[in-house]
Short mmCIF file of C-alpha atoms in Angstrom, two decimals:
data_model
loop_
_atom_site.label_atom_id
_atom_site.label_comp_id
_atom_site.label_asym_id
_atom_site.label_seq_id
_atom_site.Cartn_x
_atom_site.Cartn_y
_atom_site.Cartn_z
CA MET A 1 54.70 147.16 156.39
CA ALA A 2 57.81 145.83 158.11
CA THR A 3 58.84 142.27 157.52
CA VAL A 4 58.40 140.12 160.55
CA LEU A 5 61.25 137.65 161.16
CA ASN A 6 60.94 134.52 163.27
CA GLY A 7 63.78 134.89 165.67
CA SER A 8 63.87 131.14 166.25
CA PHE A 9 65.73 130.75 162.89
CA ALA A 10 69.44 131.32 162.80
CA SER A 11 69.21 132.76 159.21
CA PRO A 12 66.27 134.57 157.67
CA ALA A 13 66.71 132.47 154.50
CA ALA A 14 65.87 129.38 156.61
CA ASN A 15 62.46 130.83 157.33
CA ALA A 16 59.78 129.24 154.97
CA ASP A 17 57.99 132.64 154.95
CA TYR A 18 61.01 134.58 153.82
CA VAL A 19 61.11 135.76 150.19
CA ALA A 20 64.63 136.42 148.83
CA PRO A 21 65.08 139.62 146.81
CA ASN A 22 65.38 139.29 142.99
CA LEU A 23 69.05 140.00 142.12
CA GLY A 24 68.47 139.68 138.36
CA PHE A 25 69.73 136.06 137.91
CA ASN A 26 67.59 133.53 136.13
CA GLY A 27 67.91 129.83 135.61
CA ALA A 28 70.51 130.40 132.87
CA GLY A 29 73.00 131.50 135.49
CA LEU A 30 75.80 134.00 135.51
CA SER A 31 76.45 134.07 131.69
CA SER A 32 72.82 134.98 131.07
CA TYR A 33 73.04 137.80 133.59
CA VAL A 34 76.13 139.24 131.93
CA LEU A 35 74.77 138.91 128.41
CA SER A 36 71.50 140.60 129.42
CA GLY A 37 73.47 143.74 130.06
CA LEU A 38 74.95 143.87 126.54
CA ASN A 39 73.61 144.92 123.16
CA ILE A 40 74.88 144.65 119.55
CA TRP A 41 76.35 148.18 119.64
CA SER A 42 78.44 147.63 122.67
CA VAL A 43 79.75 144.37 121.24
CA LEU A 44 80.66 146.07 117.96
CA ALA A 45 82.28 149.02 119.77
CA THR A 46 84.39 146.67 121.87
CA LEU A 47 85.39 144.69 118.83
CA LEU A 48 86.34 147.84 116.88
CA VAL A 49 88.48 149.18 119.73
CA SER A 50 90.19 145.78 120.00
CA LEU A 51 90.91 145.68 116.27
CA ILE A 52 92.33 149.24 116.20
CA ALA A 53 94.48 148.41 119.19
CA TYR A 54 95.71 145.25 117.46
CA ASP A 55 96.35 147.11 114.20
CA GLN A 56 98.38 149.86 116.02
CA LEU A 57 100.38 147.37 118.13
CA SER A 58 101.10 145.22 115.08
CA TYR A 59 102.36 148.24 113.12
CA ILE A 60 104.58 149.45 116.04
CA TRP A 61 106.03 145.97 116.57
CA GLN A 62 106.80 145.52 112.88
CA LYS A 63 108.22 149.03 112.57
CA GLY A 64 110.80 148.57 115.18
CA SER A 65 113.58 151.09 115.06
CA ILE A 66 113.25 152.24 111.37
CA ALA A 67 111.83 155.52 110.21
CA GLY A 68 108.13 155.91 109.60
CA PRO A 69 105.05 157.35 111.14
CA SER A 70 104.75 156.82 114.89
CA TRP A 71 101.16 155.59 114.53
CA LYS A 72 98.96 154.34 111.71
CA VAL A 73 95.70 155.65 110.49
CA PRO A 74 93.53 152.87 111.62
CA PHE A 75 93.27 150.02 109.10
CA VAL A 76 93.76 152.06 105.86
CA GLY A 77 97.02 153.79 106.62
CA PRO A 78 98.17 156.13 103.81
CA PHE A 79 95.86 154.35 101.30
CA PHE A 80 94.57 157.51 99.72
CA ASP A 81 98.14 158.63 99.06
CA SER A 82 98.82 155.38 97.35
CA ILE A 83 95.96 155.80 94.85
CA ASN A 84 97.13 159.28 93.96
CA PRO A 85 100.91 159.16 94.54
CA LYS A 86 103.03 162.31 94.59
CA MET A 87 106.65 162.39 93.70
CA ASP A 88 107.52 164.89 96.45
CA LYS A 89 106.10 162.55 99.03
CA TYR A 90 108.21 159.68 97.67
CA LYS A 91 111.33 161.89 97.92
CA ALA A 92 110.48 162.80 101.45
CA GLN A 93 110.05 159.14 102.37
CA TRP A 94 113.43 158.23 100.78
CA ALA A 95 115.09 161.10 102.66
CA SER A 96 113.73 159.93 105.99
CA GLY A 97 116.20 157.07 106.35
CA GLU A 98 117.93 154.14 104.56
CA LEU A 99 115.01 152.04 105.76
CA SER A 100 111.58 153.42 106.45
CA CYS A 101 108.02 152.02 106.49
CA VAL A 102 104.31 152.53 106.04
CA SER A 103 101.34 150.14 106.59
CA VAL A 104 98.37 150.06 104.27
CA PHE A 105 95.41 147.79 105.07
CA HIS A 106 96.86 144.44 105.83
CA LYS A 107 100.22 145.07 104.19
CA PHE A 108 103.34 146.33 106.05
CA VAL A 109 105.79 147.98 103.64
CA VAL A 110 109.52 148.58 104.14
CA ILE A 111 111.25 151.00 101.80
CA ALA A 112 114.99 150.46 101.08
CA SER A 113 116.08 153.96 99.94
CA THR A 114 119.89 153.93 99.60
CA ARG A 115 121.89 152.26 96.84
CA ASP A 116 123.34 149.69 99.22
CA MET A 117 120.05 148.81 100.85
CA ALA A 118 118.43 148.50 97.43
CA ARG A 119 121.18 146.23 96.13
CA LYS A 120 120.95 144.02 99.22
CA VAL A 121 117.26 143.41 98.51
CA PHE A 122 117.81 142.77 94.78
CA ASN A 123 120.55 140.26 95.73
CA SER A 124 118.70 138.30 98.48
CA PRO A 125 116.59 135.67 96.62
CA ALA A 126 116.67 133.43 99.66
CA TYR A 127 114.59 136.00 101.53
CA VAL A 128 112.57 137.80 98.93
CA ARG A 129 110.77 137.34 95.53
CA PRO A 130 109.39 139.93 93.13
CA CYS A 131 105.78 140.82 93.62
CA VAL A 132 105.75 144.06 91.47
CA VAL A 133 102.73 145.51 93.28
CA ASP A 134 100.11 143.95 95.48
CA VAL A 135 97.69 143.28 92.66
CA ALA A 136 100.22 142.14 90.04
CA ILE A 137 100.24 138.49 91.07
CA LYS A 138 96.49 138.38 90.40
CA LEU A 139 96.93 139.99 86.96
CA LEU A 140 100.04 138.03 85.95
CA ARG A 141 98.81 134.83 87.71
CA PRO A 142 100.66 133.18 90.62
CA GLN A 143 102.29 130.52 88.40
CA ASN A 144 104.02 133.10 86.25
CA TRP A 145 107.77 132.60 85.87
CA VAL A 146 108.66 135.94 87.48
CA PHE A 147 107.23 134.71 90.82
CA LEU A 148 109.05 131.36 90.72
CA ASP A 149 112.32 130.51 92.48
CA GLY A 150 115.08 128.02 92.02
CA LYS A 151 114.96 125.37 89.24
CA ALA A 152 111.43 126.42 88.19
CA HIS A 153 112.63 129.90 87.51
CA VAL A 154 115.85 128.71 85.84
CA ASP A 155 113.87 126.41 83.47
CA TYR A 156 112.35 129.51 82.01
CA ARG A 157 115.38 131.87 82.12
CA LYS A 158 117.77 129.48 80.30
CA GLY A 159 115.46 129.41 77.33
CA LEU A 160 114.80 133.22 77.42
CA ASN A 161 118.34 134.53 77.66
CA GLY A 162 119.04 133.56 74.07
CA LEU A 163 116.19 135.70 72.87
CA PHE A 164 118.02 138.89 73.68
CA THR A 165 121.46 138.21 72.15
CA ARG A 166 122.81 140.54 69.51
CA GLN A 167 121.91 138.07 66.76
CA ALA A 168 118.37 137.79 68.01
CA LEU A 169 117.90 141.56 68.46
CA GLU A 170 118.81 142.17 64.81
CA ILE A 171 115.99 139.75 63.72
CA TYR A 172 113.43 142.03 65.37
CA LEU A 173 114.57 145.35 63.86
CA PRO A 174 112.51 145.23 60.63
CA GLY A 175 109.26 144.72 62.55
CA GLN A 176 110.13 147.60 64.90
CA GLU A 177 111.01 150.02 62.13
CA GLU A 178 107.76 149.10 60.29
CA VAL A 179 105.89 150.27 63.38
CA TYR A 180 107.89 153.49 63.67
CA ASP A 181 107.20 154.31 59.99
CA LYS A 182 103.49 153.94 60.58
CA TYR A 183 103.31 155.93 63.84
CA PHE A 184 105.61 158.70 62.85
CA ALA A 185 103.33 159.43 59.85
CA MET A 186 100.35 159.29 62.25
CA PHE A 187 102.11 161.85 64.57
CA VAL A 188 102.41 164.35 61.70
CA GLU A 189 98.82 163.83 60.57
CA LEU A 190 97.51 164.29 64.11
CA SER A 191 99.41 167.52 64.58
CA GLN A 192 98.90 169.09 61.13
CA LYS A 193 95.45 167.90 60.11
CA THR A 194 93.50 166.74 63.17
CA HIS A 195 94.74 169.54 65.47
CA GLY A 196 95.59 172.17 62.92
CA GLY A 197 99.12 172.72 64.10
CA LYS A 198 98.20 173.29 67.69
CA PRO A 199 99.89 171.45 70.57
CA PHE A 200 98.40 168.15 71.67
CA PRO A 201 99.35 165.91 74.61
CA TYR A 202 101.29 163.09 73.03
CA MET A 203 101.91 160.87 76.06
CA PRO A 204 98.91 158.58 75.19
CA MET A 205 100.16 158.28 71.60
CA PHE A 206 103.67 157.35 72.85
CA ARG A 207 102.00 154.61 75.04
CA GLU A 208 100.18 153.26 71.96
CA LEU A 209 103.38 153.46 69.85
CA MET A 210 105.48 151.54 72.36
CA CYS A 211 102.74 148.92 72.86
CA ALA A 212 102.65 148.35 69.09
CA VAL A 213 106.48 148.08 68.95
CA SER A 214 106.41 145.59 71.82
CA CYS A 215 103.77 143.50 70.28
CA ARG A 216 105.53 143.27 66.96
CA THR A 217 108.77 142.39 68.72
CA PHE A 218 107.22 139.82 70.99
CA VAL A 219 104.51 138.14 68.85
CA GLY A 220 105.20 139.42 65.32
CA HIS A 221 102.33 139.40 62.91
CA TYR A 222 100.38 136.72 64.72
CA LEU A 223 98.49 139.70 66.20
CA SER A 224 96.59 141.78 63.74
CA ASP A 225 96.83 145.58 63.60
CA SER A 226 93.37 145.85 65.13
CA ALA A 227 94.23 143.45 67.94
CA VAL A 228 97.35 145.41 68.60
CA LYS A 229 95.27 148.59 68.88
CA LYS A 230 92.90 146.76 71.22
CA VAL A 231 95.76 145.66 73.45
CA ALA A 232 97.22 149.20 73.46
CA ASP A 233 93.89 150.79 74.33
CA ASP A 234 93.01 148.37 77.12
CA TYR A 235 96.49 148.13 78.56
CA TYR A 236 95.80 151.53 80.15
CA LYS A 237 93.34 149.66 82.45
CA ILE A 238 96.15 147.36 83.55
CA THR A 239 98.43 150.26 84.34
CA ALA A 240 95.64 151.99 86.25
CA ALA A 241 95.23 148.95 88.46
CA LEU A 242 98.85 149.07 89.67
CA ASP A 243 98.52 151.00 92.90
CA LEU A 244 101.28 150.10 95.29
CA VAL A 245 98.88 148.59 97.80
CA ASN A 246 95.20 147.98 97.25
CA PHE A 247 92.21 146.15 98.80
CA PRO A 248 93.11 142.55 99.67
CA TRP A 249 90.39 141.41 97.21
CA ILE A 250 89.51 142.45 93.63
CA LEU A 251 86.16 144.16 94.04
CA PRO A 252 83.72 144.55 91.04
CA PHE A 253 84.01 147.71 88.97
CA THR A 254 87.21 148.93 90.70
CA ARG A 255 90.45 149.63 88.82
CA PRO A 256 91.93 146.17 89.70
CA TRP A 257 88.76 144.52 88.41
CA TYR A 258 88.99 146.31 85.03
CA GLY A 259 92.77 145.66 84.94
CA LYS A 260 92.17 141.93 85.54
CA LYS A 261 89.66 141.73 82.68
CA ALA A 262 92.16 143.49 80.36
CA ALA A 263 94.99 141.21 81.42
CA ASP A 264 92.84 138.12 80.78
CA MET A 265 92.06 139.38 77.28
CA VAL A 266 95.80 139.89 76.51
CA ILE A 267 96.70 136.50 77.88
CA GLU A 268 94.09 134.79 75.73
CA LEU A 269 95.30 136.65 72.60
CA PHE A 270 98.96 135.68 73.30
CA SER A 271 97.86 132.09 73.84
CA GLN A 272 96.40 132.11 70.34
CA CYS A 273 99.59 133.57 69.00
CA ALA A 274 101.59 130.77 70.67
CA ALA A 275 99.45 128.16 68.97
CA LYS A 276 99.96 129.77 65.53
CA SER A 277 103.75 130.07 66.08
CA LYS A 278 104.07 126.42 67.03
CA VAL A 279 102.42 125.37 63.78
CA ARG A 280 104.54 127.74 61.69
CA MET A 281 107.89 126.89 63.36
CA ALA A 282 107.13 123.13 63.12
CA ALA A 283 106.71 123.70 59.42
CA GLY A 284 110.12 125.17 59.08
CA GLY A 285 109.14 128.93 59.26
CA THR A 286 111.82 131.62 59.85
CA VAL A 287 112.01 133.44 63.22
CA THR A 288 110.63 136.92 63.13
CA CYS A 289 109.80 137.64 66.76
CA ILE A 290 110.66 136.57 70.27
CA MET A 291 107.83 134.05 70.52
CA ASP A 292 109.18 132.31 67.27
CA GLY A 293 112.67 132.12 68.67
CA TRP A 294 111.61 130.62 71.93
CA ILE A 295 109.24 128.08 70.39
CA LYS A 296 111.89 127.02 67.80
CA SER A 297 114.31 126.34 70.65
CA ILE A 298 111.63 124.29 72.45
CA GLN A 299 110.94 122.24 69.33
CA ASP A 300 114.62 121.74 68.56
CA SER A 301 115.11 120.37 72.13
CA GLU A 302 112.18 118.00 71.69
CA ARG A 303 113.44 116.73 68.28
CA TYR A 304 116.87 116.07 69.83
CA ARG A 305 115.33 114.08 72.73
CA GLN A 306 113.24 111.99 70.39
CA LYS A 307 116.29 111.07 68.30
CA ILE A 308 118.24 110.10 71.40
CA ALA A 309 115.22 108.06 72.72
CA LYS A 310 114.97 106.18 69.39
CA GLY A 311 118.72 105.46 69.29
CA ILE A 312 119.29 107.52 66.19
CA PRO A 313 122.87 108.68 65.84
CA VAL A 314 123.12 112.47 66.37
CA ASP A 315 126.14 114.66 65.76
CA PRO A 316 127.15 116.56 68.87
CA SER A 317 126.80 119.86 66.91
CA GLU A 318 123.01 119.14 66.64
CA LYS A 319 122.53 119.32 70.42
CA PRO A 320 120.82 122.62 71.33
CA PRO A 321 122.84 124.87 73.59
CA HIS A 322 120.11 124.61 76.22
CA MET A 323 117.77 121.64 76.54
CA LEU A 324 114.36 123.09 77.11
CA ARG A 325 111.22 121.35 78.44
CA GLU A 326 107.90 121.60 76.58
CA PHE A 327 105.88 124.74 77.43
CA SER A 328 102.14 125.00 77.00
CA ASP A 329 100.49 127.82 74.98
CA PHE A 330 99.29 129.20 78.30
CA GLU A 331 102.78 129.18 79.87
CA ILE A 332 104.22 130.89 76.82
CA SER A 333 101.44 133.45 76.86
CA LEU A 334 102.04 134.31 80.50
CA THR A 335 105.73 134.68 79.86
CA ILE A 336 105.29 136.98 76.81
CA PHE A 337 102.72 138.99 78.84
CA THR A 338 105.44 139.63 81.50
CA PHE A 339 107.62 141.06 78.73
CA LEU A 340 104.89 143.44 77.75
CA PHE A 341 104.17 144.17 81.42
CA ALA A 342 107.82 145.02 82.01
CA SER A 343 108.26 147.10 78.83
CA GLN A 344 105.05 148.91 78.15
CA ASP A 345 104.97 151.47 80.89
CA ALA A 346 108.75 151.85 81.17
CA THR A 347 109.36 152.49 77.43
CA SER A 348 106.31 154.69 77.28
CA SER A 349 107.70 156.84 80.04
CA ALA A 350 111.23 156.95 78.50
CA SER A 351 109.98 157.83 75.07
CA THR A 352 107.78 160.65 76.33
CA TRP A 353 110.70 162.19 78.25
CA LEU A 354 113.02 161.69 75.28
CA PHE A 355 110.83 163.65 72.90
CA GLN A 356 110.29 166.39 75.45
CA LEU A 357 113.98 166.67 76.42
CA MET A 358 115.18 166.72 72.82
CA ALA A 359 112.65 169.43 71.88
CA ASP A 360 113.75 171.52 74.80
CA ARG A 361 117.48 171.02 74.06
CA PRO A 362 117.87 171.56 70.23
CA ASP A 363 121.68 171.54 70.57
CA ILE A 364 121.57 167.96 71.87
CA LEU A 365 119.06 166.94 69.25
CA ASP A 366 121.30 168.37 66.55
CA LYS A 367 124.15 166.11 67.72
CA VAL A 368 121.84 163.04 67.71
CA ARG A 369 120.70 163.97 64.16
CA ASP A 370 124.27 164.39 62.92
CA GLU A 371 125.47 161.10 64.38
CA ASN A 372 122.44 159.25 62.89
CA MET A 373 122.99 160.71 59.49
CA ALA A 374 126.71 159.85 59.64
CA VAL A 375 126.15 156.16 60.43
CA ARG A 376 123.64 155.97 57.56
CA ASN A 377 126.27 157.45 55.17
CA GLY A 378 124.06 160.35 54.46
CA ASP A 379 120.99 158.28 53.55
CA ARG A 380 118.37 159.19 56.09
CA ASP A 381 116.11 156.36 54.78
CA ALA A 382 118.63 153.63 55.47
CA ARG A 383 117.18 150.86 57.55
CA PHE A 384 118.24 149.88 61.03
CA THR A 385 121.07 147.48 61.59
CA MET A 386 122.78 146.40 64.77
CA ASP A 387 126.14 147.72 63.41
CA MET A 388 124.54 151.06 63.00
CA LEU A 389 123.07 151.15 66.52
CA GLU A 390 126.35 150.02 68.07
CA ASN A 391 128.25 152.91 66.44
CA MET A 392 126.13 155.71 67.96
CA PRO A 393 127.88 156.56 71.22
CA TYR A 394 126.24 160.00 71.53
CA THR A 395 122.69 158.68 70.95
CA ARG A 396 123.39 155.92 73.43
CA ALA A 397 124.56 158.56 75.96
CA VAL A 398 121.32 160.53 75.38
CA VAL A 399 119.22 157.50 76.07
CA LYS A 400 121.23 156.53 79.19
CA GLU A 401 121.04 159.96 80.61
CA THR A 402 117.28 160.07 80.01
CA LEU A 403 116.95 156.75 81.90
CA ARG A 404 119.04 158.18 84.76
CA TYR A 405 117.49 161.67 84.89
CA ARG A 406 113.87 160.37 84.64
CA PRO A 407 114.13 156.66 85.49
CA PRO A 408 110.89 154.89 84.36
CA VAL A 409 111.10 152.43 87.22
CA ILE A 410 111.59 154.27 90.53
CA MET A 411 111.03 151.22 92.81
CA VAL A 412 110.58 147.42 92.50
CA PRO A 413 108.40 145.81 95.18
CA TYR A 414 109.41 142.45 96.62
CA LEU A 415 107.62 140.03 98.98
CA VAL A 416 109.51 138.86 102.07
CA LYS A 417 109.35 135.03 102.02
CA LYS A 418 110.83 134.61 105.48
CA SER A 419 112.16 136.93 108.15
CA PHE A 420 114.82 138.95 106.43
CA PRO A 421 117.68 140.46 108.52
CA VAL A 422 118.18 143.57 106.41
CA THR A 423 120.59 145.13 108.91
CA ASP A 424 122.12 144.17 112.20
CA THR A 425 119.30 146.02 114.01
CA TYR A 426 116.29 145.39 111.81
CA THR A 427 114.54 142.32 110.44
CA ALA A 428 111.78 142.66 107.88
CA PRO A 429 108.91 140.38 108.99
CA LYS A 430 107.70 137.41 106.81
CA GLY A 431 104.82 138.40 104.63
CA SER A 432 105.75 142.10 104.50
CA MET A 433 106.57 143.96 101.30
CA ILE A 434 110.10 145.37 100.83
CA ILE A 435 110.75 147.94 98.12
CA PRO A 436 114.27 148.70 96.79
CA CYS A 437 114.19 152.16 95.27
CA CYS A 438 116.16 153.11 92.22
CA TYR A 439 115.67 156.84 91.97
CA PRO A 440 117.94 157.86 94.92
CA ALA A 441 120.85 155.84 93.55
CA LEU A 442 120.52 157.40 90.13
CA HIS A 443 120.41 160.95 91.61
CA ASP A 444 123.31 160.54 94.06
CA PRO A 445 125.39 163.76 93.78
CA GLU A 446 128.53 161.94 94.88
CA VAL A 447 128.28 159.68 91.82
CA TYR A 448 126.45 161.93 89.32
CA PRO A 449 127.51 165.59 89.84
CA GLN A 450 124.53 167.96 89.53
CA PRO A 451 122.17 165.01 89.38
CA ASP A 452 119.17 167.16 88.61
CA SER A 453 120.74 168.44 85.38
CA TYR A 454 120.37 166.61 82.12
CA ASP A 455 123.87 166.04 80.78
CA PRO A 456 124.50 163.24 78.23
CA ASP A 457 128.23 164.04 78.13
CA ARG A 458 128.65 162.58 81.63
CA TRP A 459 128.42 159.12 79.85
CA ILE A 460 131.14 160.03 77.39
CA SER A 461 133.74 162.28 79.05
CA GLY A 462 132.55 161.82 82.69
CA THR A 463 132.67 159.07 85.22
CA ALA A 464 129.04 157.90 84.99
CA GLU A 465 129.85 154.75 83.06
CA ALA A 466 132.11 153.53 85.83
CA ALA A 467 129.34 153.79 88.44
CA SER A 468 127.80 150.39 87.72
CA LYS A 469 126.58 149.90 91.30
CA ASN A 470 124.37 152.93 91.06
CA TRP A 471 122.92 151.94 87.61
CA LEU A 472 119.77 150.38 88.95
CA VAL A 473 117.52 151.28 86.00
CA PHE A 474 117.09 147.53 85.09
CA GLY A 475 117.66 146.18 88.62
CA THR A 476 120.36 143.75 89.52
CA GLY A 477 120.67 140.23 90.97
CA PRO A 478 118.93 137.08 89.81
CA HIS A 479 115.80 138.90 88.65
CA TYR A 480 117.54 141.62 86.65
CA CYS A 481 115.75 142.74 83.52
CA LEU A 482 116.44 140.41 80.57
CA GLY A 483 115.48 143.01 78.06
CA GLN A 484 117.83 145.86 79.16
CA THR A 485 119.86 145.78 75.95
CA TYR A 486 116.74 145.54 73.83
CA ALA A 487 115.10 148.43 75.66
CA THR A 488 118.19 150.69 75.18
CA MET A 489 118.65 149.82 71.52
CA ASN A 490 114.97 150.26 70.82
CA LEU A 491 114.96 153.80 72.34
CA MET A 492 118.12 154.64 70.43
CA ALA A 493 116.50 153.45 67.19
CA MET A 494 113.35 155.36 67.85
CA ILE A 495 114.91 158.81 68.70
CA GLY A 496 117.57 158.38 65.97
CA LYS A 497 115.01 157.71 63.26
CA ALA A 498 112.72 160.52 64.60
CA SER A 499 115.57 162.99 64.49
CA LEU A 500 115.97 162.39 60.75
CA GLN A 501 112.30 162.04 59.73
CA LEU A 502 110.52 164.55 61.99
CA ASN A 503 110.62 168.05 63.46
CA TRP A 504 108.75 168.61 66.67
CA GLU A 505 108.11 171.53 69.13
CA HIS A 506 107.42 171.25 72.79
CA HIS A 507 104.83 173.76 74.10
CA ALA A 508 106.09 173.86 77.70
CA THR A 509 103.65 174.59 80.59
CA PRO A 510 104.37 175.23 84.21
CA LEU A 511 103.77 171.46 84.76
CA SER A 512 106.14 170.16 82.04
CA GLU A 513 108.96 169.43 84.47
CA ASP A 514 106.71 168.22 87.27
CA ILE A 515 106.52 164.47 87.64
CA LYS A 516 103.32 162.47 87.54
CA VAL A 517 103.52 158.95 88.93
CA PHE A 518 101.35 156.55 86.96
CA ALA A 519 103.01 153.17 87.53
CA THR A 520 106.13 154.86 86.01
CA ILE A 521 106.76 158.60 85.69
CA PHE A 522 105.47 161.10 83.17
CA PRO A 523 105.31 164.88 82.75
CA GLN A 524 102.34 166.26 84.59
CA ASP A 525 100.98 167.92 81.40
CA ASP A 526 101.38 164.71 79.31
CA CYS A 527 103.86 166.42 76.92
CA PRO A 528 102.12 168.81 74.49
CA LEU A 529 103.96 168.67 71.16
CA VAL A 530 103.51 169.67 67.54
CA PHE A 531 105.03 167.26 64.92
CA SER A 532 105.78 168.07 61.30
CA GLU A 533 107.58 166.17 58.58
CA ARG A 534 111.28 167.08 58.18
CA PRO A 535 112.17 168.21 54.73
CA LEU A 536 114.88 166.41 52.77
#
């Protein structure tokens, strides 16, 4: 029925009999009307699209003009590549430009591929600080000395430099040789008895060997053999946690979670070692390991300060070369843990490649054997000395070429503390990660002719020794590796002693020369070898 309107009203709405149509508004007003048309799924979809757009725009803005993917896989980026890294993908990234980038989860990563770009990062402490990998600060603890800058960092380093002098390194040799004696005998038994003369992947054994050598060097006999074995076994979990970029948080039952538990265990053990060393050094004990040497210097500094404070006359010769502050057991433990952290994977990688390379090149191994016998005056059982190690130029060349040909550390992640003008046209944003890469500089054909060939002679008759700017095996700048001389001498001692005491055969597979990235680099097949005792 049609609505009858009273024509005497200027507007139908003024008619008391007129009923306005329902437009969907209620007393709550416009906002209620809008919200009534929404549901949880439309809200979530809108939010997701907004976050994806922000993630992409943020990546594109941070990328700027440098090489890298034109867009990012939403949120995760190349995360799955980072948990199963491939050497050929790293090489492709390095070849893409002197600066390139990726973005994983929340972390924007700049890769500095060339020698000069890498050196600039290493030498820019005002803009960057080491972060190793994303999870490392959680494993090593934020207050660890490697993450400190300025005076706080110097307070540590001035006391640690003296622990790697020639005189100090000689003190550690007996403990190292003791470990080699034990493990070389174990290698022979594993090959001949346990595996019946059949090849067996020795990479895990080299990891255990180098962990045992490091523990004896760093904390001496304060750690029992069973505790050393426990550290060596569990350290694998720490290495497994070292993905370049991971979840922002440590989630239960993930690799970082297991790595954190293993790291906490090692830190507690080393704290106990520090307490024991303090008691022994205070009682006048002799220095046998790095921890002893550092604690003795700390106690010498404190005794000197007390004498001065009491007005006791002190001969100037009694003043320690460096006045050190007191360090707690926990601070000492964290520092010694960084030594293990720095050495374990790197020396495990180097020792694996050394044994493989020597087995595959018997002519080079014969030269190493001859040199080691000569410096021992024909007595293959003569014990290590620094004089001996310093007079083995060919063995040194073999170790250096191994570190160049298969560098254990292929890159060193840093955190950008403030906007970093890396070039005239690109500034790395604050909070990003920037990674100087060592591998390309060590395989530069203009500096190392035929860089993919293993040639120790390049360090004796060639020009390799003069190319110091490319020698980035131990980094450079204010955070260079304190233990570089120790690491080189240790590897020389190991392969020299092995050349005299052992024979070994490498059973090569199609994967032997392929590189597996596991924090450092190893042969894909984990180096199948057979050891036997070398006859007199």
